[in-house]
Amino acid sequence: MATSMMASKRPFLTLPFLLPSWSESVGLELRRNQSSYRRTKQRLRVKPDASFGNSSNKLHDRIIYNPPSSAPSVYHTPTKFLPPDDARRTLRAGVTTTQPDANNLPPVFKGTSEKKYHLKPSDIEEIRQLRLSDPMTWSRWKLAKRFNCSPLFIGMVCDAGPEKKEIQKQVLEAVQSRWGVKRRIAREDRQLRKETWGTDE
């Protein structure tokens, strides 16, 4: 009676015959993983082809020329690798390389114009006077066209007066008043990103 009571207290997990499907599935899974590992290991043990190994007749190094598969051409194999009696040597000797005519070449593209240093201190002083006297009439573009220079140089030489800055500020506020919530948030995020450009964050 005591032995039967002790046997009933054993946990069910220690009795594999009570769970045949669970034990079989575990065994199959382990065997499948082990066999796939063995197959992979056997496939990695493939010996290299004999042509890639060192031959007994030739002990010195060799150069293997293996171009990609494409349309056949006499120029695929370099002349250095051709035998002396190969017909392709005569074909290449008959081809003459023609130099392009200098008159038929396309024009050279010049991305940036050549810099000019023709303005004198008196011209720079005149630019500043015109800009401060009437900034609405004499904009940077008009001054650049008159003195044959770039608008960037005009901005470096002189600055707009306080009246022009106030007008530009009012125009900017009028434009920003028509912004929606999404555009305002996007512009604020852009400004925050610009402020963190120079910092390591």
PDB file of C-alpha atoms in Angstrom, residues 97-163:
ATOM      1  CA  THR A  97      44.022  53.837 -83.724  1.00  0.00           C
ATOM      2  CA  THR A  98      42.848  57.178 -85.075  1.00  0.00           C
ATOM      3  CA  GLN A  99      43.284  60.285 -82.997  1.00  0.00           C
ATOM      4  CA  PRO A 100      40.168  62.488 -82.666  1.00  0.00           C
ATOM      5  CA  ASP A 101      40.148  65.746 -84.565  1.00  0.00           C
ATOM      6  CA  ALA A 102      40.593  68.772 -82.327  1.00  0.00           C
ATOM      7  CA  ASN A 103      38.007  70.747 -84.344  1.00  0.00           C
ATOM      8  CA  ASN A 104      35.267  68.128 -83.820  1.00  0.00           C
ATOM      9  CA  LEU A 105      35.583  67.924 -80.031  1.00  0.00           C
ATOM     10  CA  PRO A 106      32.681  69.220 -77.905  1.00  0.00           C
ATOM     11  CA  PRO A 107      33.179  72.539 -76.134  1.00  0.00           C
ATOM     12  CA  VAL A 108      34.643  72.526 -72.652  1.00  0.00           C
ATOM     13  CA  PHE A 109      32.019  73.132 -69.991  1.00  0.00           C
ATOM     14  CA  LYS A 110      32.858  75.895 -67.546  1.00  0.00           C
ATOM     15  CA  GLY A 111      30.679  75.651 -64.487  1.00  0.00           C
ATOM     16  CA  THR A 112      31.697  78.837 -62.743  1.00  0.00           C
ATOM     17  CA  SER A 113      32.542  82.150 -64.320  1.00  0.00           C
ATOM     18  CA  GLU A 114      35.981  83.623 -63.862  1.00  0.00           C
ATOM     19  CA  LYS A 115      36.340  85.906 -60.851  1.00  0.00           C
ATOM     20  CA  LYS A 116      36.854  89.603 -61.443  1.00  0.00           C
ATOM     21  CA  TYR A 117      38.621  92.047 -59.156  1.00  0.00           C
ATOM     22  CA  HIS A 118      37.797  95.296 -60.923  1.00  0.00           C
ATOM     23  CA  LEU A 119      35.966  97.261 -58.207  1.00  0.00           C
ATOM     24  CA  LYS A 120      37.837 100.088 -56.504  1.00  0.00           C
ATOM     25  CA  PRO A 121      37.280 101.468 -52.974  1.00  0.00           C
ATOM     26  CA  SER A 122      35.391 104.403 -54.518  1.00  0.00           C
ATOM     27  CA  ASP A 123      32.997 101.963 -56.222  1.00  0.00           C
ATOM     28  CA  ILE A 124      32.376 100.142 -52.957  1.00  0.00           C
ATOM     29  CA  GLU A 125      31.633 103.440 -51.226  1.00  0.00           C
ATOM     30  CA  GLU A 126      29.166 104.336 -53.990  1.00  0.00           C
ATOM     31  CA  ILE A 127      27.454 100.961 -53.581  1.00  0.00           C
ATOM     32  CA  ARG A 128      26.987 101.614 -49.861  1.00  0.00           C
ATOM     33  CA  GLN A 129      25.575 105.084 -50.433  1.00  0.00           C
ATOM     34  CA  LEU A 130      23.071 103.881 -53.038  1.00  0.00           C
ATOM     35  CA  ARG A 131      22.018 100.974 -50.854  1.00  0.00           C
ATOM     36  CA  LEU A 132      21.431 103.170 -47.790  1.00  0.00           C
ATOM     37  CA  SER A 133      19.768 106.034 -49.648  1.00  0.00           C
ATOM     38  CA  ASP A 134      17.068 104.016 -51.429  1.00  0.00           C
ATOM     39  CA  PRO A 135      17.165 100.295 -50.563  1.00  0.00           C
ATOM     40  CA  MET A 136      13.839  99.565 -52.308  1.00  0.00           C
ATOM     41  CA  THR A 137      15.074 100.852 -55.685  1.00  0.00           C
ATOM     42  CA  TRP A 138      18.670  99.708 -55.412  1.00  0.00           C
ATOM     43  CA  SER A 139      18.319  96.078 -54.536  1.00  0.00           C
ATOM     44  CA  ARG A 140      21.240  93.680 -54.483  1.00  0.00           C
ATOM     45  CA  TRP A 141      20.415  92.412 -57.997  1.00  0.00           C
ATOM     46  CA  LYS A 142      20.283  95.905 -59.507  1.00  0.00           C
ATOM     47  CA  LEU A 143      23.531  96.935 -57.852  1.00  0.00           C
ATOM     48  CA  ALA A 144      25.195  93.711 -59.009  1.00  0.00           C
ATOM     49  CA  LYS A 145      24.059  94.341 -62.573  1.00  0.00           C
ATOM     50  CA  ARG A 146      25.258  97.948 -62.519  1.00  0.00           C
ATOM     51  CA  PHE A 147      28.712  97.251 -61.080  1.00  0.00           C
ATOM     52  CA  ASN A 148      29.162  93.907 -62.904  1.00  0.00           C
ATOM     53  CA  CYS A 149      29.553  91.740 -59.808  1.00  0.00           C
ATOM     54  CA  SER A 150      27.592  89.100 -57.923  1.00  0.00           C
ATOM     55  CA  PRO A 151      24.693  89.773 -55.502  1.00  0.00           C
ATOM     56  CA  LEU A 152      26.647  87.850 -52.878  1.00  0.00           C
ATOM     57  CA  PHE A 153      29.426  90.408 -53.070  1.00  0.00           C
ATOM     58  CA  ILE A 154      26.882  93.244 -52.671  1.00  0.00           C
ATOM     59  CA  GLY A 155      25.561  91.545 -49.531  1.00  0.00           C
ATOM     60  CA  MET A 156      29.096  91.238 -48.159  1.00  0.00           C
ATOM     61  CA  VAL A 157      29.970  94.887 -48.874  1.00  0.00           C
ATOM     62  CA  CYS A 158      26.864  96.619 -47.535  1.00  0.00           C
ATOM     63  CA  ASP A 159      23.741  95.826 -45.601  1.00  0.00           C
ATOM     64  CA  ALA A 160      20.177  97.002 -46.101  1.00  0.00           C
ATOM     65  CA  GLY A 161      18.956  99.911 -43.988  1.00  0.00           C
ATOM     66  CA  PRO A 162      16.658  99.554 -40.953  1.00  0.00           C
ATOM     67  CA  GLU A 163      13.617 100.571 -43.010  1.00  0.00           C
TER      68      GLU A 163
END
